Amino acid sequence: MSPTTETLTAERILEATEEVLRRHGPAKATVVDVARALGVSHGSVYRHFRTKAALREAVTKRWLDRTSEALSGIAAEEGRDPEERLRGWFQGLFDAKRRKAGHDPELFATYSVLADENVEAVAEHIGDLTAQLTRIVEAGVADGAFTSADPAATARALFHATGRFHDPCYAREWERPGVQEELDAVLDLLLRGLRP
């Protein structure tokens, strides 16, 4: 099936936009490039996304949501030791971010630019991640494994304390020798602080 005979969906447009961004970078990628990659007019793209900024925001949100979705399974695991669950969640976050930075550095750099443009999408992403952490902390408190008077505040503190292992501004450090051991040491310290 040729690109013009397939139904044009928001998802197809976002996939094409990601490829165009990978090829041209955020400064040079245009809606016309996306339309050309899909074999449609740029007006067809604008019917789904009213502006170039809206398209860039949607592709940023889609990229961020992939990480949130990957971690949601860990956050939802019931019956698993709370410390293992918390450690597994942070390891999953670190692995996802490191994989994105290492496997596709051009696209990672592009998304770093887009994230700076789309502060609201990033704030929503961080809110989703800290909500997942809050569920883990609450489960640990209910189990008696953690102590916290305010699980949401604790979750935010945990997230910020580990920023070096998931904030894109530290991406260059993620491939250094010993970085995994450093993450483990930080998590050990944080978990000791959560125990009753």
Backbone as a printed PyTorch tensor [residue, N CA C, xyz], in Angstrom:
tensor([[[ 0.8510, -1.1810,  0.0000],
         [ 0.0000,  0.0000,  0.0000],
         [ 0.8930,  1.2400,  0.0000]],

        [[ 0.6320,  2.1720, -0.8650],
         [ 1.4410,  3.3870, -0.9210],
         [ 1.0400,  4.3230,  0.2070]],

        [[ 1.9370,  5.2520,  0.5780],
         [ 1.6300,  6.1610,  1.6700],
         [ 0.3400,  6.9420,  1.4690]],

        [[-0.0040,  7.2860,  0.2230],
         [-1.1890,  8.1120, -0.0020],
         [-2.4800,  7.3160,  0.0750]],

        [[-2.4420,  5.9840, -0.0340],
         [-3.6770,  5.2060,  0.0330],
         [-3.9710,  4.7210,  1.4530]],

        [[-3.0150,  4.7970,  2.3410],
         [-3.2670,  4.4410,  3.7420],
         [-4.0100,  5.5840,  4.4100]],

        [[-4.8250,  5.2380,  5.3870],
         [-5.5430,  6.2650,  6.1430],
         [-4.5380,  7.0900,  6.9250]],

        [[-4.6780,  8.3930,  6.8150],
         [-3.7850,  9.2910,  7.5470],
         [-4.3080,  9.4420,  8.9660]],

        [[-3.5180,  9.0030,  9.9220],
         [-3.8900,  9.0890, 11.3330],
         [-2.8610,  9.9410, 12.0700]],

        [[-3.2330, 10.3970, 13.2390],
         [-2.3000, 11.1600, 14.0690],
         [-1.0610, 10.3110, 14.3610]],

        [[-1.2550,  9.0350, 14.6120],
         [-0.1200,  8.1540, 14.9250],
         [ 0.8460,  8.0620, 13.7460]],

        [[ 0.3230,  7.9300, 12.5170],
         [ 1.1960,  7.8880, 11.3320],
         [ 1.9580,  9.1910, 11.1840]],

        [[ 1.2770, 10.2970, 11.4460],
         [ 1.9360, 11.6000, 11.3450],
         [ 3.0480, 11.7060, 12.3820]],

        [[ 2.7950, 11.2450, 13.6040],
         [ 3.8190, 11.3080, 14.6520],
         [ 5.0180, 10.4180, 14.3120]],

        [[ 4.7560,  9.2440, 13.7550],
         [ 5.8580,  8.3600, 13.3350],
         [ 6.7050,  9.0370, 12.2570]],

        [[ 6.0510,  9.6230, 11.2790],
         [ 6.7730, 10.3100, 10.2040],
         [ 7.5310, 11.5170, 10.7430]],

        [[ 6.9190, 12.2350, 11.6760],
         [ 7.5750, 13.4010, 12.2680],
         [ 8.8430, 12.9830, 12.9900]],

        [[ 8.7640, 11.8720, 13.7010],
         [ 9.9470, 11.3800, 14.4030],
         [11.0790, 11.0800, 13.4130]],

        [[10.7320, 10.4630, 12.3050],
         [11.7440, 10.1390, 11.2900],
         [12.3110, 11.4110, 10.6670]],

        [[11.4640, 12.3850, 10.3890],
         [11.9160, 13.6540,  9.8120],
         [12.8310, 14.3770, 10.8090]],

        [[12.4540, 14.3710, 12.0680],
         [13.2930, 15.0010, 13.0920],
         [14.6510, 14.3070, 13.1920]],

        [[14.6500, 12.9900, 13.0860],
         [15.9060, 12.2330, 13.1410],
         [16.8110, 12.6310, 11.9650]],

        [[16.2000, 12.7980, 10.8040],
         [16.9560, 13.1180,  9.5930],
         [17.4330, 14.5630,  9.5390]],

        [[16.5430, 15.4960,  9.8870],
         [16.8340, 16.9130,  9.6800],
         [17.1590, 17.6900, 10.9530]],

        [[16.7970, 17.1490, 12.1150],
         [16.9830, 17.8860, 13.3580],
         [15.8500, 18.8690, 13.5760]],

        [[15.6890, 19.3440, 14.8080],
         [14.5390, 20.2000, 15.1210],
         [14.5830, 21.5730, 14.4540]],

        [[15.7680, 22.0660, 14.1430],
         [15.8650, 23.4050, 13.5540],
         [15.4190, 23.4110, 12.0900]],

        [[15.6350, 22.3090, 11.3760],
         [15.3520, 22.2920,  9.9390],
         [14.1030, 21.5070,  9.5550]],

        [[13.5940, 20.6730, 10.4480],
         [12.4140, 19.8580, 10.1230],
         [11.1820, 20.7430,  9.9910]],

        [[10.4120, 20.5130,  8.9360],
         [ 9.2070, 21.3090,  8.6950],
         [ 7.9910, 20.3960,  8.5350]],

        [[ 6.8310, 20.9920,  8.6080],
         [ 5.5930, 20.2540,  8.3730],
         [ 5.5520, 19.7780,  6.9260]],

        [[ 6.0930, 20.5620,  6.0210],
         [ 6.1530, 20.1530,  4.6110],
         [ 6.9920, 18.8760,  4.4690]],

        [[ 8.1040, 18.7850,  5.2140],
         [ 8.9220, 17.5640,  5.1850],
         [ 8.1220, 16.3660,  5.6700]],

        [[ 7.3410, 16.5490,  6.7260],
         [ 6.5140, 15.4610,  7.2700],
         [ 5.4820, 15.0480,  6.2330]],

        [[ 4.8140, 16.0230,  5.6340],
         [ 3.8030, 15.7290,  4.6130],
         [ 4.4230, 14.9900,  3.4380]],

        [[ 5.5920, 15.4500,  3.0090],
         [ 6.2890, 14.8020,  1.8860],
         [ 6.6040, 13.3410,  2.2300]],

        [[ 7.0620, 13.0930,  3.4580],
         [ 7.3840, 11.7160,  3.8740],
         [ 6.1450, 10.8230,  3.8690]],

        [[ 4.9860, 11.4340,  4.1040],
         [ 3.7320, 10.6740,  4.1180],
         [ 3.0610, 10.6220,  2.7520]],

        [[ 3.5330, 11.4300,  1.8140],
         [ 2.9150, 11.4840,  0.4890],
         [ 1.5800, 12.1990,  0.4960]],

        [[ 1.4460, 13.2010,  1.3720],
         [ 0.1970, 13.9690,  1.4730],
         [ 0.5330, 15.4610,  1.4350]],

        [[-0.5010, 16.2860,  1.3750],
         [-0.2690, 17.7290,  1.4170],
         [-0.0420, 18.1620,  2.8670]],

        [[ 0.6290, 19.3050,  3.0330],
         [ 0.8540, 19.7750,  4.3940],
         [-0.4670, 20.1550,  5.0610]],

        [[-1.4750, 20.5030,  4.2640],
         [-2.8020, 20.7800,  4.8080],
         [-3.4070, 19.5560,  5.4920]],

        [[-3.0990, 18.3730,  4.9690],
         [-3.5970, 17.1380,  5.5940],
         [-3.0010, 16.9440,  6.9850]],

        [[-1.7400, 17.3120,  7.1330],
         [-1.0890, 17.2190,  8.4430],
         [-1.7240, 18.2360,  9.3930]],

        [[-1.9710, 19.4440,  8.8840],
         [-2.5630, 20.4990,  9.7180],
         [-3.9920, 20.1770, 10.1460]],

        [[-4.6670, 19.2740,  9.4420],
         [-6.0110, 18.8740,  9.8800],
         [-5.9340, 18.0770, 11.1870]],

        [[-4.8190, 17.4230, 11.4110],
         [-4.6320, 16.6450, 12.6540],
         [-3.9400, 17.4720, 13.7410]],

        [[-3.0210, 18.3210, 13.3350],
         [-2.2590, 19.1580, 14.2720],
         [-2.3140, 20.5850, 13.7320]],

        [[-2.9800, 21.4640, 14.4420],
         [-3.2970, 22.7980, 13.9290],
         [-2.0780, 23.6730, 13.6610]],

        [[-0.9770, 23.4090, 14.3700],
         [ 0.2350, 24.2080, 14.1830],
         [ 1.4610, 23.3040, 14.2420]],

        [[ 2.5680, 23.8440, 13.7740],
         [ 3.8380, 23.1240, 13.8790],
         [ 4.1760, 22.9030, 15.3520]],

        [[ 3.9040, 23.8920, 16.1950],
         [ 4.1750, 23.7570, 17.6340],
         [ 3.3460, 22.6320, 18.2430]],

        [[ 2.0890, 22.5100, 17.8290],
         [ 1.2300, 21.4360, 18.3470],
         [ 1.7690, 20.0670, 17.9280]],

        [[ 2.2710, 19.9700, 16.7000],
         [ 2.8590, 18.7190, 16.2220],
         [ 4.1090, 18.3830, 17.0200]],

        [[ 4.9510, 19.3670, 17.2500],
         [ 6.1860, 19.1390, 18.0140],
         [ 5.8670, 18.7540, 19.4580]],

        [[ 4.8350, 19.3690, 20.0180],
         [ 4.4390, 19.0250, 21.3770],
         [ 3.9220, 17.5840, 21.4430]],

        [[ 3.1190, 17.1950, 20.4600],
         [ 2.5620, 15.8400, 20.4390],
         [ 3.6510, 14.7880, 20.2860]],

        [[ 4.6350, 15.0490, 19.4510],
         [ 5.7090, 14.0740, 19.2630],
         [ 6.5780, 14.0020, 20.5260]],

        [[ 6.7530, 15.1230, 21.2140],
         [ 7.4950, 15.1320, 22.4740],
         [ 6.7480, 14.3160, 23.5240]],

        [[ 5.4560, 14.5640, 23.6380],
         [ 4.6350, 13.8350, 24.6150],
         [ 4.6640, 12.3370, 24.3270]],

        [[ 4.5730, 11.9700, 23.0720],
         [ 4.6070, 10.5470, 22.6900],
         [ 5.9180,  9.9040, 23.1270]],

        [[ 7.0100, 10.6240, 22.9390],
         [ 8.3230, 10.1130, 23.3120],
         [ 8.4280,  9.9480, 24.8340]],

        [[ 7.9610, 10.9330, 25.5630],
         [ 8.0020, 10.8680, 27.0230],
         [ 7.0740,  9.7710, 27.5560]],

        [[ 5.9110,  9.6290, 26.9280],
         [ 4.9390,  8.6270, 27.3730],
         [ 5.4780,  7.2050, 27.2430]],

        [[ 6.3600,  6.9690, 26.3060],
         [ 6.9370,  5.6260, 26.1670],
         [ 7.6530,  5.2140, 27.4470]],

        [[ 8.3760,  6.1370, 28.0420],
         [ 9.0830,  5.8410, 29.2880],
         [ 8.0820,  5.6100, 30.4120]],

        [[ 7.1010,  6.4910, 30.5230],
         [ 6.0830,  6.3460, 31.5800],
         [ 5.3690,  5.0040, 31.4750]],

        [[ 4.9920,  4.6290, 30.2680],
         [ 4.2760,  3.3650, 30.0570],
         [ 5.1470,  2.1670, 30.4120]],

        [[ 6.4250,  2.2330, 30.0690],
         [ 7.3340,  1.1250, 30.3860],
         [ 7.4620,  0.9290, 31.8950]],

        [[ 7.4160,  2.0250, 32.6530],
         [ 7.5780,  1.9450, 34.1070],
         [ 6.2750,  1.6710, 34.8390]],

        [[ 5.1430,  1.9150, 34.1980],
         [ 3.8550,  1.7640, 34.8850],
         [ 3.6180,  0.3370, 35.3620]],

        [[ 4.1360, -0.6310, 34.6260],
         [ 3.9940, -2.0270, 35.0460],
         [ 4.6970, -2.3070, 36.3600]],

        [[ 5.8670, -1.7320, 36.5310],
         [ 6.6020, -1.9060, 37.7880],
         [ 5.8520, -1.2110, 38.9220]],

        [[ 5.3510, -0.0130, 38.6600],
         [ 4.6240,  0.7330, 39.6850],
         [ 3.3610, -0.0060, 40.1160]],

        [[ 2.7600, -0.7500, 39.2040],
         [ 1.4990, -1.4370, 39.4950],
         [ 1.6930, -2.8240, 40.1080]],

        [[ 2.9060, -3.3320, 40.1420],
         [ 3.1470, -4.6840, 40.6760],
         [ 2.7800, -4.7430, 42.1510]],

        [[ 1.8480, -5.5880, 42.4690],
         [ 1.4870, -5.7710, 43.8710],
         [ 2.0720, -7.0850, 44.3510]],

        [[ 2.3780, -7.1370, 45.6300],
         [ 2.9080, -8.3670, 46.2090],
         [ 4.4150, -8.5000, 46.1130]],

        [[ 5.0560, -7.6450, 45.3620],
         [ 6.5170, -7.6710, 45.2420],
         [ 7.1250, -6.8650, 46.3870]],

        [[ 8.2580, -7.2760, 46.8890],
         [ 8.9460, -6.5570, 47.9530],
         [ 9.0820, -5.0790, 47.5650]],

        [[ 8.6200, -4.1610, 48.4400],
         [ 8.6370, -2.7340, 48.1010],
         [10.0340, -2.1990, 47.7610]],

        [[11.0590, -2.6750, 48.4540],
         [12.4140, -2.1990, 48.1440],
         [12.8280, -2.6480, 46.7620]],

        [[12.5330, -3.9020, 46.4230],
         [12.8640, -4.4080, 45.0790],
         [12.0790, -3.6410, 44.0150]],

        [[10.8360, -3.3520, 44.3210],
         [ 9.9750, -2.6260, 43.3890],
         [10.5270, -1.2180, 43.1400]],

        [[10.9030, -0.5310, 44.2110],
         [11.4530,  0.8170, 44.0730],
         [12.7730,  0.7860, 43.3060]],

        [[13.6390, -0.1420, 43.6850],
         [14.9260, -0.2730, 42.9960],
         [14.7080, -0.6160, 41.5260]],

        [[13.7790, -1.5250, 41.2430],
         [13.4890, -1.9210, 39.8620],
         [12.9350, -0.7690, 39.0360]],

        [[12.1150,  0.0720, 39.6770],
         [11.5390,  1.2180, 38.9720],
         [12.6460,  2.1980, 38.5820]],

        [[13.5220,  2.5270, 39.5170],
         [14.6060,  3.4650, 39.2010],
         [15.5870,  2.8590, 38.1940]],

        [[15.8400,  1.5610, 38.3060],
         [16.7140,  0.9140, 37.3290],
         [16.0760,  0.9720, 35.9510]],

        [[14.7770,  0.7200, 35.8820],
         [14.0560,  0.7940, 34.6060],
         [14.1010,  2.1910, 34.0060]],

        [[13.9570,  3.2070, 34.8500],
         [14.0350,  4.5910, 34.3740],
         [15.4260,  4.8970, 33.8350]],

        [[16.4440,  4.5130, 34.5880],
         [17.8170,  4.7550, 34.1510],
         [18.1110,  4.0190, 32.8460]],

        [[17.7170,  2.7590, 32.7730],
         [17.9610,  1.9660, 31.5600],
         [17.2580,  2.5790, 30.3490]],

        [[16.0230,  3.0090, 30.5280],
         [15.2630,  3.5950, 29.4100],
         [15.9280,  4.8750, 28.9150]],

        [[16.3100,  5.7410, 29.8380],
         [16.9400,  7.0060, 29.4460],
         [18.3090,  6.7520, 28.8120]],

        [[19.0690,  5.8550, 29.4100],
         [20.4040,  5.5660, 28.8720],
         [20.3090,  4.9360, 27.4850]],

        [[19.3230,  4.0600, 27.2950],
         [19.1230,  3.4230, 25.9890],
         [18.7750,  4.4730, 24.9340]],

        [[17.8840,  5.3920, 25.2800],
         [17.4980,  6.4420, 24.3300],
         [18.6990,  7.3120, 23.9590]],

        [[19.4880,  7.6460, 24.9390],
         [20.6440,  8.5180, 24.6940],
         [21.7290,  7.8000, 23.9010]],

        [[21.9320,  6.5210, 24.1960],
         [23.0270,  5.7770, 23.5690],
         [22.7050,  5.1800, 22.2240]],

        [[21.4650,  4.7290, 22.0360],
         [21.1130,  4.0330, 20.7940],
         [20.7370,  4.9660, 19.6590]],

        [[20.2630,  6.1330, 19.9890],
         [19.8500,  7.0660, 18.9510],
         [20.1940,  8.4840, 19.4040]],

        [[21.5070,  8.7990, 19.4760],
         [21.9080, 10.0940, 20.0410],
         [21.3600, 11.3050, 19.2860]],

        [[21.1830, 11.1750, 17.9660],
         [20.6460, 12.3020, 17.2040],
         [19.2170, 12.5940, 17.6330]],

        [[18.4020, 11.5340, 17.7360],
         [17.0160, 11.7310, 18.1340],
         [16.9340, 12.1680, 19.5970]],

        [[17.8120, 11.6540, 20.4370],
         [17.8350, 12.0680, 21.8450],
         [18.1410, 13.5620, 21.9440]],

        [[19.1160, 14.0220, 21.1640],
         [19.4560, 15.4520, 21.1680],
         [18.2700, 16.2720, 20.6540]],

        [[17.5880, 15.7650, 19.6440],
         [16.4070, 16.4410, 19.1150],
         [15.3370, 16.5520, 20.1870]],

        [[15.0890, 15.4560, 20.8940],
         [14.0540, 15.4860, 21.9170],
         [14.4420, 16.3620, 23.1060]],

        [[15.7110, 16.4950, 23.3550],
         [16.1410, 17.4110, 24.4100],
         [15.7640, 18.8450, 24.0350]],

        [[15.9280, 19.1930, 22.7670],
         [15.5270, 20.5220, 22.2910],
         [14.0100, 20.6680, 22.3880]],

        [[13.2830, 19.6540, 21.9350],
         [11.8240, 19.7140, 21.9670],
         [11.2980, 19.7760, 23.3980]],

        [[11.9380, 19.0580, 24.3130],
         [11.5120, 19.0850, 25.7180],
         [11.6620, 20.4850, 26.2970]],

        [[12.7320, 21.1800, 25.9070],
         [12.9110, 22.5590, 26.3700],
         [11.8030, 23.4730, 25.8500]],

        [[11.2870, 23.1670, 24.6560],
         [10.2000, 23.9550, 24.0620],
         [ 8.8530, 23.6380, 24.6990]],

        [[ 8.6990, 22.4210, 25.1740],
         [ 7.4000, 21.9290, 25.6330],
         [ 7.4080, 21.6450, 27.1260]],

        [[ 7.5590, 22.7030, 27.8810],
         [ 7.6850, 22.6100, 29.3350],
         [ 6.4660, 21.9240, 29.9550]],

        [[ 5.2930, 22.2010, 29.4020],
         [ 4.0700, 21.5980, 29.9540],
         [ 4.0790, 20.0770, 29.7840]],

        [[ 4.5090, 19.5800, 28.6290],
         [ 4.5720, 18.1360, 28.4020],
         [ 5.5780, 17.4900, 29.3480]],

        [[ 6.6860, 18.1610, 29.5840],
         [ 7.7010, 17.6340, 30.5050],
         [ 7.1570, 17.6190, 31.9270]],

        [[ 6.4840, 18.6820, 32.3350],
         [ 5.9060, 18.7400, 33.6830],
         [ 4.8760, 17.6270, 33.8740]],

        [[ 4.0740, 17.3740, 32.8440],
         [ 3.0870, 16.2900, 32.9100],
         [ 3.7890, 14.9410, 33.0420]],

        [[ 4.8740, 14.7650, 32.2990],
         [ 5.6520, 13.5250, 32.3580],
         [ 6.2350, 13.3150, 33.7640]],

        [[ 6.8200, 14.3480, 34.3170],
         [ 7.3930, 14.2440, 35.6650],
         [ 6.2840, 13.9810, 36.6810]],

        [[ 5.1390, 14.6160, 36.4890],
         [ 3.9980, 14.3540, 37.3730],
         [ 3.5560, 12.9060, 37.3110]],

        [[ 3.5340, 12.3340, 36.1090],
         [ 3.1590, 10.9340, 35.9580],
         [ 4.1850, 10.0230, 36.6370]],

        [[ 5.4620, 10.3210, 36.4350],
         [ 6.5010,  9.4910, 37.0540],
         [ 6.4540,  9.5680, 38.5770]],

        [[ 6.2740, 10.7620, 39.1160],
         [ 6.2290, 10.8780, 40.5820],
         [ 4.9490, 10.2560, 41.1420]],

        [[ 3.8670, 10.2470, 40.3580],
         [ 2.6470,  9.5550, 40.7950],
         [ 2.9050,  8.0470, 40.8740]],

        [[ 3.6550,  7.5100, 39.9050],
         [ 4.0150,  6.0930, 39.9660],
         [ 4.8530,  5.8080, 41.2020]],

        [[ 5.8210,  6.6630, 41.4610],
         [ 6.6570,  6.4930, 42.6540],
         [ 5.8290,  6.5930, 43.9290]],

        [[ 4.8760,  7.5020, 43.9410],
         [ 4.0060,  7.6500, 45.1160],
         [ 3.2800,  6.3470, 45.4030]],

        [[ 2.7820,  5.6720, 44.3630],
         [ 2.0960,  4.3880, 44.5590],
         [ 3.0360,  3.3560, 45.1770]],

        [[ 4.2900,  3.3570, 44.7490],
         [ 5.2590,  2.4030, 45.2990],
         [ 5.5260,  2.7270, 46.7700]],

        [[ 5.7200,  4.0010, 47.0870],
         [ 5.9800,  4.4020, 48.4680],
         [ 4.7660,  4.0760, 49.3390]],

        [[ 3.5720,  4.3800, 48.8520],
         [ 2.3550,  4.0700, 49.6190],
         [ 2.2500,  2.5800, 49.9040]],

        [[ 2.5650,  1.7570, 48.9090],
         [ 2.5180,  0.3070, 49.1070],
         [ 3.5580, -0.1210, 50.1460]],

        [[ 4.7290,  0.4990, 50.1100],
         [ 5.7610,  0.1830, 51.0980],
         [ 5.3610,  0.5870, 52.5000]],

        [[ 4.6930,  1.7320, 52.6280],
         [ 4.2010,  2.1840, 53.9310],
         [ 3.1310,  1.2130, 54.4370]],

        [[ 2.2090,  0.8140, 53.5540],
         [ 1.1380, -0.1190, 53.9350],
         [ 1.7090, -1.4610, 54.3640]],

        [[ 2.8130, -1.8740, 53.7420],
         [ 3.4920, -3.1420, 54.0720],
         [ 4.3120, -3.0450, 55.3570]],

        [[ 4.5930, -1.8190, 55.7790],
         [ 5.4670, -1.6350, 56.9390],
         [ 6.9410, -1.6270, 56.5740]],

        [[ 7.2430, -1.6630, 55.2680],
         [ 8.6400, -1.6700, 54.8240],
         [ 9.2200, -0.2600, 54.7870]],

        [[ 8.3580,  0.7470, 54.5580],
         [ 8.7870,  2.1500, 54.4860],
         [ 8.0570,  2.9590, 55.5400]],

        [[ 8.6730,  4.0410, 55.9150],
         [ 8.0020,  5.0260, 56.7570],
         [ 7.9800,  6.3540, 56.0050]],

        [[ 6.7960,  6.9610, 55.9550],
         [ 6.6440,  8.2540, 55.2880],
         [ 5.3270,  8.8720, 55.7290]],

        [[ 5.3890, 10.0780, 56.2460],
         [ 4.1730, 10.7870, 56.6360],
         [ 3.4510, 11.3340, 55.4030]],

        [[ 4.1920, 11.5490, 54.3250],
         [ 3.6280, 12.1130, 53.1000],
         [ 4.2640, 11.4080, 51.8950]],

        [[ 3.6760, 10.2770, 51.4490],
         [ 4.2640,  9.5230, 50.3360],
         [ 4.4970, 10.3350, 49.0650]],

        [[ 3.6230, 11.2950, 48.7680],
         [ 3.8130, 12.1050, 47.5520],
         [ 5.0630, 12.9710, 47.6790]],

        [[ 5.2660, 13.5840, 48.8370],
         [ 6.4700, 14.3960, 49.0510],
         [ 7.7120, 13.5190, 49.0350]],

        [[ 7.6030, 12.3380, 49.6110],
         [ 8.7320, 11.3930, 49.6010],
         [ 9.0690, 10.9930, 48.1730]],

        [[ 8.0460, 10.7160, 47.3690],
         [ 8.2650, 10.3250, 45.9730],
         [ 8.9710, 11.4390, 45.2040]],

        [[ 8.5420, 12.6730, 45.4080],
         [ 9.2010, 13.8000, 44.7240],
         [10.6570, 13.9130, 45.1590]],

        [[10.9080, 13.7290, 46.4470],
         [12.2840, 13.8040, 46.9490],
         [13.1450, 12.6910, 46.3520]],

        [[12.6070, 11.4950, 46.2750],
         [13.3420, 10.3740, 45.6740],
         [13.6730, 10.6720, 44.2100]],

        [[12.6910, 11.2090, 43.4990],
         [12.8810, 11.5240, 42.0870],
         [13.9930, 12.5580, 41.9110]],

        [[13.9510, 13.6040, 42.7090],
         [14.9610, 14.6550, 42.5940],
         [16.3360, 14.1820, 43.0590]],

        [[16.3640, 13.3320, 44.0530],
         [17.6440, 12.8310, 44.5690],
         [18.3690, 11.9480, 43.5560]],

        [[17.6310, 11.3750, 42.6320],
         [18.2160, 10.4850, 41.6250],
         [18.3270, 11.1490, 40.2550]],

        [[18.1230, 12.4420, 40.1930],
         [18.0940, 13.1520, 38.9180],
         [19.2910, 12.9060, 38.0260]],

        [[20.4470, 12.7190, 38.6270],
         [21.6670, 12.4920, 37.8390],
         [21.5650, 11.2430, 36.9560]],

        [[20.6420, 10.3580, 37.2970],
         [20.5210,  9.1000, 36.5650],
         [19.3270,  9.0770, 35.6050]],

        [[18.6350, 10.2090, 35.4840],
         [17.5300, 10.2400, 34.5140],
         [17.3050, 11.6030, 33.8710]],

        [[17.8850, 12.6570, 34.4040],
         [17.7320, 13.9760, 33.7880],
         [18.6340, 14.0300, 32.5520]],

        [[18.0740, 14.3520, 31.3720],
         [18.8620, 14.3480, 30.1380],
         [20.1140, 15.2260, 30.1690]],

        [[20.1640, 16.2210, 31.0370],
         [21.3610, 17.0660, 31.0760],
         [22.5880, 16.2860, 31.5590]],

        [[22.3780, 15.1150, 32.1490],
         [23.4910, 14.2800, 32.6110],
         [23.8080, 13.1250, 31.6570]],

        [[23.2050, 13.1130, 30.4810],
         [23.3140, 11.9730, 29.5650],
         [24.7560, 11.5800, 29.2600]],

        [[25.6540, 12.5440, 29.1750],
         [27.0500, 12.2110, 28.8520],
         [27.7070, 11.3620, 29.9330]],

        [[27.2140, 11.4460, 31.1480],
         [27.7980, 10.6790, 32.2600],
         [27.2960,  9.2410, 32.3160]],

        [[26.2100,  8.9370, 31.6190],
         [25.5680,  7.6430, 31.7710],
         [26.3670,  6.4690, 31.2090]],

        [[27.3530,  6.7250, 30.3910],
         [28.1680,  5.6360, 29.8380],
         [29.5290,  5.5200, 30.5360]],

        [[29.7590,  6.3850, 31.5190],
         [31.0270,  6.3290, 32.2470],
         [31.1440,  5.0280, 33.0210]],

        [[32.3590,  4.4890, 33.1380],
         [32.5410,  3.3100, 33.9860],
         [32.1520,  3.6400, 35.4270]],

        [[31.4740,  2.7180, 36.0690],
         [31.1180,  2.8940, 37.4680],
         [29.7900,  3.5850, 37.7090]],

        [[29.1070,  4.0370, 36.6610],
         [27.8590,  4.7730, 36.8660],
         [26.7730,  3.8750, 37.4640]],

        [[26.7450,  2.6010, 37.0930],
         [25.7510,  1.6850, 37.6600],
         [25.9880,  1.5190, 39.1650]],

        [[27.2370,  1.3880, 39.5540],
         [27.5610,  1.2520, 40.9770],
         [27.1640,  2.5190, 41.7420]],

        [[27.3170,  3.6820, 41.0890],
         [26.9230,  4.9360, 41.7250],
         [25.4080,  4.9840, 41.9270]],

        [[24.6380,  4.5350, 40.9290],
         [23.1870,  4.4760, 41.0840],
         [22.8220,  3.5330, 42.2230]],

        [[23.4540,  2.3610, 42.2540],
         [23.1720,  1.4000, 43.3200],
         [23.4500,  1.9900, 44.6960]],

        [[24.5420,  2.7350, 44.8290],
         [24.9000,  3.3380, 46.1180],
         [23.8670,  4.3910, 46.5290]],

        [[23.4090,  5.1950, 45.5740],
         [22.3920,  6.2070, 45.8850],
         [21.0890,  5.5260, 46.3060]],

        [[20.6970,  4.4730, 45.5910],
         [19.4650,  3.7660, 45.9440],
         [19.5860,  3.0870, 47.3050]],

        [[20.7540,  2.5210, 47.6070],
         [20.9740,  1.9300, 48.9330],
         [20.7520,  2.9710, 50.0230]],

        [[21.3190,  4.1370, 49.8430],
         [21.1910,  5.2160, 50.8150],
         [19.7320,  5.6490, 50.9720]],

        [[19.0390,  5.8420, 49.8610],
         [17.6470,  6.2700, 49.9060],
         [16.7610,  5.2140, 50.5680]],

        [[17.0040,  3.9610, 50.2490],
         [16.2020,  2.9000, 50.8500],
         [16.4390,  2.7850, 52.3440]],

        [[17.6820,  2.9810, 52.7860],
         [17.9580,  2.9910, 54.2330],
         [17.1510,  4.1000, 54.9170]],

        [[17.0260,  5.2290, 54.2630],
         [16.2820,  6.3460, 54.8350],
         [14.7830,  6.1060, 54.8760]],

        [[14.2770,  5.2100, 54.0380],
         [12.8400,  4.9010, 54.0270],
         [12.4360,  3.8530, 55.0560]],

        [[13.4090,  3.0750, 55.5070],
         [13.0700,  1.9910, 56.4450],
         [12.6500,  2.5480, 57.7960]],

        [[11.6770,  1.8680, 58.4470],
         [11.2300,  2.3280, 59.7800],
         [12.3290,  2.1770, 60.8300]]])
